[in-house]
């Protein structure tokens, strides 16, 4: 879903600055929602229409294709509790992790449980650091690969549904 709390506006502003150094940078926005028209307008305003692709809703196969072409997952969610909206656990980060993709997330909601700072990605304490964090992972391929490998290993060993179900069953059986 394209919602204000997903932080796309901040990513687009960062892309507009980063594209000067990396003119071929491509940011893919999947999903639909009430923010789409605002984001398209901002993309035009920032002159980054060639760097941003809006692909709408995607199937699981399309999502896999996109993740296989992706280097970094960026979703610095915002605290919109005043509008009853906040990121819960952040399954999108785990989906990316399963493809060995490190994430850049903010310190909001449940994202710290999905992304481990400097282990499986980067957790931003301040959105002012978004541009630098993206640049860091673009410039430092070894770091990007290491964080992605760690993310994949963690997702497969700790966060797959089958493993979570075993944990829950164990907890339940201990109370019976």
PDB file of N, CA, C and O in Angstrom, residues 30-103:
ATOM      1  N   UNK A  30       6.386  -0.360  -5.688  1.00  0.00           N
ATOM      2  CA  UNK A  30       5.316  -1.325  -5.938  1.00  0.00           C
ATOM      3  C   UNK A  30       4.137  -1.009  -5.033  1.00  0.00           C
ATOM      4  O   UNK A  30       4.318  -0.542  -3.909  1.00  0.00           O
ATOM      5  N   UNK A  31       2.957  -1.247  -5.522  1.00  0.00           N
ATOM      6  CA  UNK A  31       1.760  -1.047  -4.722  1.00  0.00           C
ATOM      7  C   UNK A  31       0.912   0.094  -5.247  1.00  0.00           C
ATOM      8  O   UNK A  31       1.317   0.854  -6.129  1.00  0.00           O
ATOM      9  N   UNK A  32      -0.267   0.184  -4.697  1.00  0.00           N
ATOM     10  CA  UNK A  32      -1.206   1.250  -5.026  1.00  0.00           C
ATOM     11  C   UNK A  32      -1.738   1.828  -3.732  1.00  0.00           C
ATOM     12  O   UNK A  32      -1.602   1.235  -2.670  1.00  0.00           O
ATOM     13  N   UNK A  33      -2.357   2.984  -3.838  1.00  0.00           N
ATOM     14  CA  UNK A  33      -2.948   3.590  -2.658  1.00  0.00           C
ATOM     15  C   UNK A  33      -3.153   5.071  -2.843  1.00  0.00           C
ATOM     16  O   UNK A  33      -2.823   5.642  -3.891  1.00  0.00           O
ATOM     17  N   UNK A  34      -3.648   5.666  -1.785  1.00  0.00           N
ATOM     18  CA  UNK A  34      -4.053   7.067  -1.864  1.00  0.00           C
ATOM     19  C   UNK A  34      -2.881   8.028  -2.065  1.00  0.00           C
ATOM     20  O   UNK A  34      -3.069   9.144  -2.504  1.00  0.00           O
ATOM     21  N   UNK A  35      -1.671   7.609  -1.797  1.00  0.00           N
ATOM     22  CA  UNK A  35      -0.504   8.468  -1.954  1.00  0.00           C
ATOM     23  C   UNK A  35       0.087   8.449  -3.361  1.00  0.00           C
ATOM     24  O   UNK A  35       0.960   9.257  -3.671  1.00  0.00           O
ATOM     25  N   UNK A  36      -0.358   7.543  -4.204  1.00  0.00           N
ATOM     26  CA  UNK A  36       0.278   7.361  -5.506  1.00  0.00           C
ATOM     27  C   UNK A  36       0.320   8.647  -6.327  1.00  0.00           C
ATOM     28  O   UNK A  36       1.373   9.004  -6.870  1.00  0.00           O
ATOM     29  N   UNK A  37      -0.794   9.344  -6.438  1.00  0.00           N
ATOM     30  CA  UNK A  37      -0.806  10.559  -7.262  1.00  0.00           C
ATOM     31  C   UNK A  37       0.124  11.626  -6.690  1.00  0.00           C
ATOM     32  O   UNK A  37       0.802  12.332  -7.447  1.00  0.00           O
ATOM     33  N   UNK A  38       0.195  11.741  -5.365  1.00  0.00           N
ATOM     34  CA  UNK A  38       1.116  12.703  -4.739  1.00  0.00           C
ATOM     35  C   UNK A  38       2.566  12.334  -5.045  1.00  0.00           C
ATOM     36  O   UNK A  38       3.397  13.205  -5.311  1.00  0.00           O
ATOM     37  N   UNK A  39       2.868  11.044  -5.003  1.00  0.00           N
ATOM     38  CA  UNK A  39       4.238  10.589  -5.267  1.00  0.00           C
ATOM     39  C   UNK A  39       4.618  10.790  -6.728  1.00  0.00           C
ATOM     40  O   UNK A  39       5.746  11.184  -7.032  1.00  0.00           O
ATOM     41  N   UNK A  40       3.692  10.548  -7.626  1.00  0.00           N
ATOM     42  CA  UNK A  40       3.956  10.786  -9.049  1.00  0.00           C
ATOM     43  C   UNK A  40       4.223  12.269  -9.283  1.00  0.00           C
ATOM     44  O   UNK A  40       5.169  12.638  -9.995  1.00  0.00           O
ATOM     45  N   UNK A  41       3.426  13.127  -8.655  1.00  0.00           N
ATOM     46  CA  UNK A  41       3.632  14.582  -8.788  1.00  0.00           C
ATOM     47  C   UNK A  41       4.993  14.998  -8.239  1.00  0.00           C
ATOM     48  O   UNK A  41       5.707  15.795  -8.856  1.00  0.00           O
ATOM     49  N   UNK A  42       5.359  14.452  -7.089  1.00  0.00           N
ATOM     50  CA  UNK A  42       6.655  14.783  -6.485  1.00  0.00           C
ATOM     51  C   UNK A  42       7.804  14.301  -7.371  1.00  0.00           C
ATOM     52  O   UNK A  42       8.809  15.004  -7.533  1.00  0.00           O
ATOM     53  N   UNK A  43       7.647  13.132  -7.961  1.00  0.00           N
ATOM     54  CA  UNK A  43       8.668  12.595  -8.866  1.00  0.00           C
ATOM     55  C   UNK A  43       8.890  13.547 -10.041  1.00  0.00           C
ATOM     56  O   UNK A  43      10.032  13.830 -10.418  1.00  0.00           O
ATOM     57  N   UNK A  44       7.817  14.067 -10.585  1.00  0.00           N
ATOM     58  CA  UNK A  44       7.904  15.020 -11.693  1.00  0.00           C
ATOM     59  C   UNK A  44       8.554  16.317 -11.223  1.00  0.00           C
ATOM     60  O   UNK A  44       9.465  16.845 -11.866  1.00  0.00           O
ATOM     61  N   UNK A  45       8.097  16.810 -10.086  1.00  0.00           N
ATOM     62  CA  UNK A  45       8.626  18.060  -9.517  1.00  0.00           C
ATOM     63  C   UNK A  45      10.133  17.971  -9.255  1.00  0.00           C
ATOM     64  O   UNK A  45      10.874  18.927  -9.476  1.00  0.00           O
ATOM     65  N   UNK A  46      10.588  16.811  -8.784  1.00  0.00           N
ATOM     66  CA  UNK A  46      12.008  16.623  -8.461  1.00  0.00           C
ATOM     67  C   UNK A  46      12.843  16.234  -9.687  1.00  0.00           C
ATOM     68  O   UNK A  46      14.052  16.037  -9.571  1.00  0.00           O
ATOM     69  N   UNK A  47      12.194  16.102 -10.833  1.00  0.00           N
ATOM     70  CA  UNK A  47      12.867  15.742 -12.079  1.00  0.00           C
ATOM     71  C   UNK A  47      13.589  14.394 -11.970  1.00  0.00           C
ATOM     72  O   UNK A  47      14.737  14.250 -12.384  1.00  0.00           O
ATOM     73  N   UNK A  48      12.874  13.415 -11.415  1.00  0.00           N
ATOM     74  CA  UNK A  48      13.450  12.070 -11.289  1.00  0.00           C
ATOM     75  C   UNK A  48      12.544  11.008 -11.929  1.00  0.00           C
ATOM     76  O   UNK A  48      12.652   9.826 -11.610  1.00  0.00           O
ATOM     77  N   UNK A  49      11.713  11.430 -12.846  1.00  0.00           N
ATOM     78  CA  UNK A  49      10.778  10.493 -13.486  1.00  0.00           C
ATOM     79  C   UNK A  49      11.502   9.337 -14.180  1.00  0.00           C
ATOM     80  O   UNK A  49      10.974   8.232 -14.250  1.00  0.00           O
ATOM     81  N   UNK A  50      12.710   9.576 -14.673  1.00  0.00           N
ATOM     82  CA  UNK A  50      13.485   8.516 -15.334  1.00  0.00           C
ATOM     83  C   UNK A  50      14.124   7.564 -14.322  1.00  0.00           C
ATOM     84  O   UNK A  50      14.621   6.509 -14.699  1.00  0.00           O
ATOM     85  N   UNK A  51      14.130   7.960 -13.055  1.00  0.00           N
ATOM     86  CA  UNK A  51      14.778   7.157 -12.014  1.00  0.00           C
ATOM     87  C   UNK A  51      13.782   6.408 -11.139  1.00  0.00           C
ATOM     88  O   UNK A  51      14.195   5.640 -10.267  1.00  0.00           O
ATOM     89  N   UNK A  52      12.511   6.646 -11.336  1.00  0.00           N
ATOM     90  CA  UNK A  52      11.474   6.049 -10.485  1.00  0.00           C
ATOM     91  C   UNK A  52      10.466   5.321 -11.357  1.00  0.00           C
ATOM     92  O   UNK A  52       9.978   5.866 -12.347  1.00  0.00           O
ATOM     93  N   UNK A  53      10.170   4.091 -10.972  1.00  0.00           N
ATOM     94  CA  UNK A  53       9.189   3.293 -11.703  1.00  0.00           C
ATOM     95  C   UNK A  53       8.056   2.934 -10.749  1.00  0.00           C
ATOM     96  O   UNK A  53       8.291   2.321  -9.705  1.00  0.00           O
ATOM     97  N   UNK A  54       6.851   3.318 -11.103  1.00  0.00           N
ATOM     98  CA  UNK A  54       5.654   2.935 -10.363  1.00  0.00           C
ATOM     99  C   UNK A  54       5.074   1.714 -11.068  1.00  0.00           C
ATOM    100  O   UNK A  54       4.710   1.795 -12.237  1.00  0.00           O
ATOM    101  N   UNK A  55       5.006   0.590 -10.375  1.00  0.00           N
ATOM    102  CA  UNK A  55       4.544  -0.626 -11.045  1.00  0.00           C
ATOM    103  C   UNK A  55       3.192  -1.128 -10.550  1.00  0.00           C
ATOM    104  O   UNK A  55       2.700  -2.133 -11.037  1.00  0.00           O
ATOM    105  N   UNK A  56       2.595  -0.441  -9.595  1.00  0.00           N
ATOM    106  CA  UNK A  56       1.282  -0.853  -9.120  1.00  0.00           C
ATOM    107  C   UNK A  56       1.342  -2.134  -8.303  1.00  0.00           C
ATOM    108  O   UNK A  56       2.394  -2.528  -7.803  1.00  0.00           O
ATOM    109  N   UNK A  57       0.210  -2.784  -8.193  1.00  0.00           N
ATOM    110  CA  UNK A  57       0.133  -4.039  -7.434  1.00  0.00           C
ATOM    111  C   UNK A  57       0.893  -5.128  -8.173  1.00  0.00           C
ATOM    112  O   UNK A  57       0.908  -5.155  -9.403  1.00  0.00           O
ATOM    113  N   UNK A  58       1.513  -6.014  -7.400  1.00  0.00           N
ATOM    114  CA  UNK A  58       2.314  -7.078  -8.010  1.00  0.00           C
ATOM    115  C   UNK A  58       1.904  -8.437  -7.459  1.00  0.00           C
ATOM    116  O   UNK A  58       1.493  -8.567  -6.315  1.00  0.00           O
ATOM    117  N   UNK A  59       2.050  -9.442  -8.308  1.00  0.00           N
ATOM    118  CA  UNK A  59       1.810 -10.820  -7.887  1.00  0.00           C
ATOM    119  C   UNK A  59       3.058 -11.318  -7.162  1.00  0.00           C
ATOM    120  O   UNK A  59       4.106 -10.667  -7.186  1.00  0.00           O
ATOM    121  N   UNK A  60       2.974 -12.492  -6.568  1.00  0.00           N
ATOM    122  CA  UNK A  60       4.138 -13.068  -5.901  1.00  0.00           C
ATOM    123  C   UNK A  60       5.277 -13.311  -6.888  1.00  0.00           C
ATOM    124  O   UNK A  60       6.441 -13.070  -6.569  1.00  0.00           O
ATOM    125  N   UNK A  61       4.959 -13.779  -8.079  1.00  0.00           N
ATOM    126  CA  UNK A  61       5.998 -14.007  -9.092  1.00  0.00           C
ATOM    127  C   UNK A  61       6.658 -12.699  -9.519  1.00  0.00           C
ATOM    128  O   UNK A  61       7.877 -12.645  -9.698  1.00  0.00           O
ATOM    129  N   UNK A  62       5.869 -11.662  -9.690  1.00  0.00           N
ATOM    130  CA  UNK A  62       6.432 -10.359 -10.042  1.00  0.00           C
ATOM    131  C   UNK A  62       7.308  -9.824  -8.914  1.00  0.00           C
ATOM    132  O   UNK A  62       8.371  -9.259  -9.165  1.00  0.00           O
ATOM    133  N   UNK A  63       6.866 -10.029  -7.678  1.00  0.00           N
ATOM    134  CA  UNK A  63       7.641  -9.589  -6.523  1.00  0.00           C
ATOM    135  C   UNK A  63       8.994 -10.297  -6.492  1.00  0.00           C
ATOM    136  O   UNK A  63      10.036  -9.675  -6.258  1.00  0.00           O
ATOM    137  N   UNK A  64       8.997 -11.585  -6.755  1.00  0.00           N
ATOM    138  CA  UNK A  64      10.255 -12.352  -6.790  1.00  0.00           C
ATOM    139  C   UNK A  64      11.178 -11.810  -7.878  1.00  0.00           C
ATOM    140  O   UNK A  64      12.381 -11.673  -7.668  1.00  0.00           O
ATOM    141  N   UNK A  65      10.619 -11.513  -9.039  1.00  0.00           N
ATOM    142  CA  UNK A  65      11.411 -10.966 -10.133  1.00  0.00           C
ATOM    143  C   UNK A  65      12.062  -9.647  -9.708  1.00  0.00           C
ATOM    144  O   UNK A  65      13.256  -9.425  -9.931  1.00  0.00           O
ATOM    145  N   UNK A  66      11.275  -8.784  -9.096  1.00  0.00           N
ATOM    146  CA  UNK A  66      11.787  -7.480  -8.653  1.00  0.00           C
ATOM    147  C   UNK A  66      12.888  -7.666  -7.607  1.00  0.00           C
ATOM    148  O   UNK A  66      13.951  -7.046  -7.692  1.00  0.00           O
ATOM    149  N   UNK A  67      12.646  -8.530  -6.632  1.00  0.00           N
ATOM    150  CA  UNK A  67      13.660  -8.747  -5.599  1.00  0.00           C
ATOM    151  C   UNK A  67      14.947  -9.319  -6.194  1.00  0.00           C
ATOM    152  O   UNK A  67      16.036  -9.003  -5.707  1.00  0.00           O
ATOM    153  N   UNK A  68      14.846 -10.118  -7.215  1.00  0.00           N
ATOM    154  CA  UNK A  68      16.041 -10.657  -7.861  1.00  0.00           C
ATOM    155  C   UNK A  68      16.839  -9.584  -8.593  1.00  0.00           C
ATOM    156  O   UNK A  68      17.991  -9.809  -8.949  1.00  0.00           O
ATOM    157  N   UNK A  69      16.253  -8.423  -8.819  1.00  0.00           N
ATOM    158  CA  UNK A  69      16.919  -7.303  -9.500  1.00  0.00           C
ATOM    159  C   UNK A  69      17.267  -6.169  -8.531  1.00  0.00           C
ATOM    160  O   UNK A  69      17.733  -5.122  -8.958  1.00  0.00           O
ATOM    161  N   UNK A  70      17.032  -6.382  -7.241  1.00  0.00           N
ATOM    162  CA  UNK A  70      17.143  -5.321  -6.243  1.00  0.00           C
ATOM    163  C   UNK A  70      18.421  -5.446  -5.422  1.00  0.00           C
ATOM    164  O   UNK A  70      18.828  -6.541  -5.057  1.00  0.00           O
ATOM    165  N   UNK A  71      19.021  -4.298  -5.112  1.00  0.00           N
ATOM    166  CA  UNK A  71      20.220  -4.266  -4.273  1.00  0.00           C
ATOM    167  C   UNK A  71      19.926  -3.830  -2.844  1.00  0.00           C
ATOM    168  O   UNK A  71      20.591  -4.270  -1.912  1.00  0.00           O
ATOM    169  N   UNK A  72      18.962  -2.921  -2.672  1.00  0.00           N
ATOM    170  CA  UNK A  72      18.668  -2.353  -1.355  1.00  0.00           C
ATOM    171  C   UNK A  72      17.160  -2.163  -1.220  1.00  0.00           C
ATOM    172  O   UNK A  72      16.510  -1.669  -2.138  1.00  0.00           O
ATOM    173  N   UNK A  73      16.633  -2.540  -0.060  1.00  0.00           N
ATOM    174  CA  UNK A  73      15.228  -2.275   0.275  1.00  0.00           C
ATOM    175  C   UNK A  73      15.222  -1.009   1.146  1.00  0.00           C
ATOM    176  O   UNK A  73      15.909  -0.971   2.166  1.00  0.00           O
ATOM    177  N   UNK A  74      14.486  -0.009   0.728  1.00  0.00           N
ATOM    178  CA  UNK A  74      14.444   1.248   1.479  1.00  0.00           C
ATOM    179  C   UNK A  74      12.990   1.553   1.825  1.00  0.00           C
ATOM    180  O   UNK A  74      12.154   1.711   0.936  1.00  0.00           O
ATOM    181  N   UNK A  75      12.696   1.605   3.116  1.00  0.00           N
ATOM    182  CA  UNK A  75      11.346   1.963   3.559  1.00  0.00           C
ATOM    183  C   UNK A  75      11.440   2.543   4.972  1.00  0.00           C
ATOM    184  O   UNK A  75      11.236   1.858   5.959  1.00  0.00           O
ATOM    185  N   UNK A  76      11.778   3.832   5.049  1.00  0.00           N
ATOM    186  CA  UNK A  76      11.883   4.486   6.357  1.00  0.00           C
ATOM    187  C   UNK A  76      10.516   4.956   6.851  1.00  0.00           C
ATOM    188  O   UNK A  76      10.107   6.085   6.622  1.00  0.00           O
ATOM    189  N   UNK A  77       9.812   4.078   7.492  1.00  0.00           N
ATOM    190  CA  UNK A  77       8.430   4.382   7.884  1.00  0.00           C
ATOM    191  C   UNK A  77       8.368   5.521   8.889  1.00  0.00           C
ATOM    192  O   UNK A  77       9.308   5.784   9.635  1.00  0.00           O
ATOM    193  N   UNK A  78       7.226   6.185   8.891  1.00  0.00           N
ATOM    194  CA  UNK A  78       6.994   7.339   9.753  1.00  0.00           C
ATOM    195  C   UNK A  78       6.002   6.984  10.843  1.00  0.00           C
ATOM    196  O   UNK A  78       5.150   6.124  10.660  1.00  0.00           O
ATOM    197  N   UNK A  79       6.104   7.683  11.943  1.00  0.00           N
ATOM    198  CA  UNK A  79       5.152   7.507  13.040  1.00  0.00           C
ATOM    199  C   UNK A  79       3.927   8.370  12.760  1.00  0.00           C
ATOM    200  O   UNK A  79       3.969   9.590  12.866  1.00  0.00           O
ATOM    201  N   UNK A  80       2.868   7.726  12.368  1.00  0.00           N
ATOM    202  CA  UNK A  80       1.604   8.410  12.080  1.00  0.00           C
ATOM    203  C   UNK A  80       0.527   7.920  13.048  1.00  0.00           C
ATOM    204  O   UNK A  80      -0.627   7.733  12.656  1.00  0.00           O
ATOM    205  N   UNK A  81       0.927   7.695  14.302  1.00  0.00           N
ATOM    206  CA  UNK A  81      -0.042   7.211  15.294  1.00  0.00           C
ATOM    207  C   UNK A  81      -1.160   8.223  15.513  1.00  0.00           C
ATOM    208  O   UNK A  81      -2.263   7.839  15.883  1.00  0.00           O
ATOM    209  N   UNK A  82      -0.880   9.498  15.249  1.00  0.00           N
ATOM    210  CA  UNK A  82      -1.928  10.509  15.356  1.00  0.00           C
ATOM    211  C   UNK A  82      -3.041  10.260  14.347  1.00  0.00           C
ATOM    212  O   UNK A  82      -4.163  10.691  14.523  1.00  0.00           O
ATOM    213  N   UNK A  83      -2.710   9.531  13.287  1.00  0.00           N
ATOM    214  CA  UNK A  83      -3.700   9.158  12.270  1.00  0.00           C
ATOM    215  C   UNK A  83      -3.979   7.656  12.323  1.00  0.00           C
ATOM    216  O   UNK A  83      -4.448   7.065  11.356  1.00  0.00           O
ATOM    217  N   UNK A  84      -3.649   7.047  13.470  1.00  0.00           N
ATOM    218  CA  UNK A  84      -3.855   5.620  13.726  1.00  0.00           C
ATOM    219  C   UNK A  84      -3.156   4.744  12.689  1.00  0.00           C
ATOM    220  O   UNK A  84      -3.680   3.736  12.232  1.00  0.00           O
ATOM    221  N   UNK A  85      -1.930   5.138  12.320  1.00  0.00           N
ATOM    222  CA  UNK A  85      -1.173   4.388  11.327  1.00  0.00           C
ATOM    223  C   UNK A  85       0.291   4.307  11.749  1.00  0.00           C
ATOM    224  O   UNK A  85       0.942   5.322  11.941  1.00  0.00           O
ATOM    225  N   UNK A  86       0.777   3.072  11.883  1.00  0.00           N
ATOM    226  CA  UNK A  86       2.186   2.843  12.203  1.00  0.00           C
ATOM    227  C   UNK A  86       2.575   1.479  11.641  1.00  0.00           C
ATOM    228  O   UNK A  86       1.731   0.593  11.517  1.00  0.00           O
ATOM    229  N   UNK A  87       3.835   1.345  11.282  1.00  0.00           N
ATOM    230  CA  UNK A  87       4.317   0.071  10.741  1.00  0.00           C
ATOM    231  C   UNK A  87       4.366  -0.945  11.869  1.00  0.00           C
ATOM    232  O   UNK A  87       4.917  -0.685  12.931  1.00  0.00           O
ATOM    233  N   UNK A  88       3.766  -2.096  11.620  1.00  0.00           N
ATOM    234  CA  UNK A  88       3.813  -3.166  12.617  1.00  0.00           C
ATOM    235  C   UNK A  88       5.166  -3.837  12.569  1.00  0.00           C
ATOM    236  O   UNK A  88       6.199  -3.210  12.771  1.00  0.00           O
ATOM    237  N   UNK A  89       5.204  -5.074  12.227  1.00  0.00           N
ATOM    238  CA  UNK A  89       6.453  -5.827  12.189  1.00  0.00           C
ATOM    239  C   UNK A  89       7.291  -5.486  10.960  1.00  0.00           C
ATOM    240  O   UNK A  89       8.501  -5.393  11.035  1.00  0.00           O
ATOM    241  N   UNK A  90       6.712  -5.307   9.823  1.00  0.00           N
ATOM    242  CA  UNK A  90       7.472  -4.994   8.619  1.00  0.00           C
ATOM    243  C   UNK A  90       7.829  -6.229   7.807  1.00  0.00           C
ATOM    244  O   UNK A  90       8.999  -6.532   7.600  1.00  0.00           O
ATOM    245  N   UNK A  91       6.829  -6.930   7.347  1.00  0.00           N
ATOM    246  CA  UNK A  91       7.052  -8.154   6.585  1.00  0.00           C
ATOM    247  C   UNK A  91       7.821  -7.872   5.289  1.00  0.00           C
ATOM    248  O   UNK A  91       8.599  -8.701   4.835  1.00  0.00           O
ATOM    249  N   UNK A  92       7.662  -6.691   4.717  1.00  0.00           N
ATOM    250  CA  UNK A  92       8.377  -6.358   3.477  1.00  0.00           C
ATOM    251  C   UNK A  92       9.885  -6.470   3.650  1.00  0.00           C
ATOM    252  O   UNK A  92      10.597  -6.894   2.735  1.00  0.00           O
ATOM    253  N   UNK A  93      10.382  -6.089   4.823  1.00  0.00           N
ATOM    254  CA  UNK A  93      11.827  -6.190   5.079  1.00  0.00           C
ATOM    255  C   UNK A  93      12.265  -7.656   5.081  1.00  0.00           C
ATOM    256  O   UNK A  93      13.335  -7.991   4.589  1.00  0.00           O
ATOM    257  N   UNK A  94      11.429  -8.520   5.639  1.00  0.00           N
ATOM    258  CA  UNK A  94      11.766  -9.945   5.716  1.00  0.00           C
ATOM    259  C   UNK A  94      11.684 -10.569   4.328  1.00  0.00           C
ATOM    260  O   UNK A  94      12.514 -11.404   3.958  1.00  0.00           O
ATOM    261  N   UNK A  95      10.697 -10.162   3.544  1.00  0.00           N
ATOM    262  CA  UNK A  95      10.605 -10.663   2.169  1.00  0.00           C
ATOM    263  C   UNK A  95      11.875 -10.307   1.398  1.00  0.00           C
ATOM    264  O   UNK A  95      12.429 -11.139   0.677  1.00  0.00           O
ATOM    265  N   UNK A  96      12.352  -9.075   1.562  1.00  0.00           N
ATOM    266  CA  UNK A  96      13.598  -8.671   0.906  1.00  0.00           C
ATOM    267  C   UNK A  96      14.771  -9.481   1.450  1.00  0.00           C
ATOM    268  O   UNK A  96      15.636  -9.927   0.682  1.00  0.00           O
ATOM    269  N   UNK A  97      14.796  -9.683   2.750  1.00  0.00           N
ATOM    270  CA  UNK A  97      15.887 -10.432   3.384  1.00  0.00           C
ATOM    271  C   UNK A  97      16.008 -11.836   2.806  1.00  0.00           C
ATOM    272  O   UNK A  97      17.116 -12.348   2.616  1.00  0.00           O
ATOM    273  N   UNK A  98      14.889 -12.464   2.526  1.00  0.00           N
ATOM    274  CA  UNK A  98      14.916 -13.814   1.965  1.00  0.00           C
ATOM    275  C   UNK A  98      15.617 -13.872   0.601  1.00  0.00           C
ATOM    276  O   UNK A  98      16.023 -14.933   0.151  1.00  0.00           O
ATOM    277  N   UNK A  99      15.783 -12.717  -0.027  1.00  0.00           N
ATOM    278  CA  UNK A  99      16.503 -12.623  -1.293  1.00  0.00           C
ATOM    279  C   UNK A  99      17.911 -12.052  -1.094  1.00  0.00           C
ATOM    280  O   UNK A  99      18.582 -11.693  -2.063  1.00  0.00           O
ATOM    281  N   UNK A 100      18.338 -11.946   0.161  1.00  0.00           N
ATOM    282  CA  UNK A 100      19.679 -11.443   0.449  1.00  0.00           C
ATOM    283  C   UNK A 100      19.810  -9.943   0.269  1.00  0.00           C
ATOM    284  O   UNK A 100      20.893  -9.441  -0.026  1.00  0.00           O
ATOM    285  N   UNK A 101      18.716  -9.229   0.483  1.00  0.00           N
ATOM    286  CA  UNK A 101      18.706  -7.781   0.296  1.00  0.00           C
ATOM    287  C   UNK A 101      18.694  -7.099   1.664  1.00  0.00           C
ATOM    288  O   UNK A 101      17.793  -7.331   2.466  1.00  0.00           O
ATOM    289  N   UNK A 102      19.683  -6.234   1.922  1.00  0.00           N
ATOM    290  CA  UNK A 102      19.669  -5.476   3.180  1.00  0.00           C
ATOM    291  C   UNK A 102      18.627  -4.365   3.107  1.00  0.00           C
ATOM    292  O   UNK A 102      18.275  -3.907   2.017  1.00  0.00           O
ATOM    293  N   UNK A 103      18.142  -3.937   4.258  1.00  0.00           N
ATOM    294  CA  UNK A 103      17.117  -2.897   4.313  1.00  0.00           C
ATOM    295  C   UNK A 103      17.618  -1.651   5.009  1.00  0.00           C
ATOM    296  O   UNK A 103      18.467  -1.716   5.898  1.00  0.00           O
TER     297      UNK A 103
END
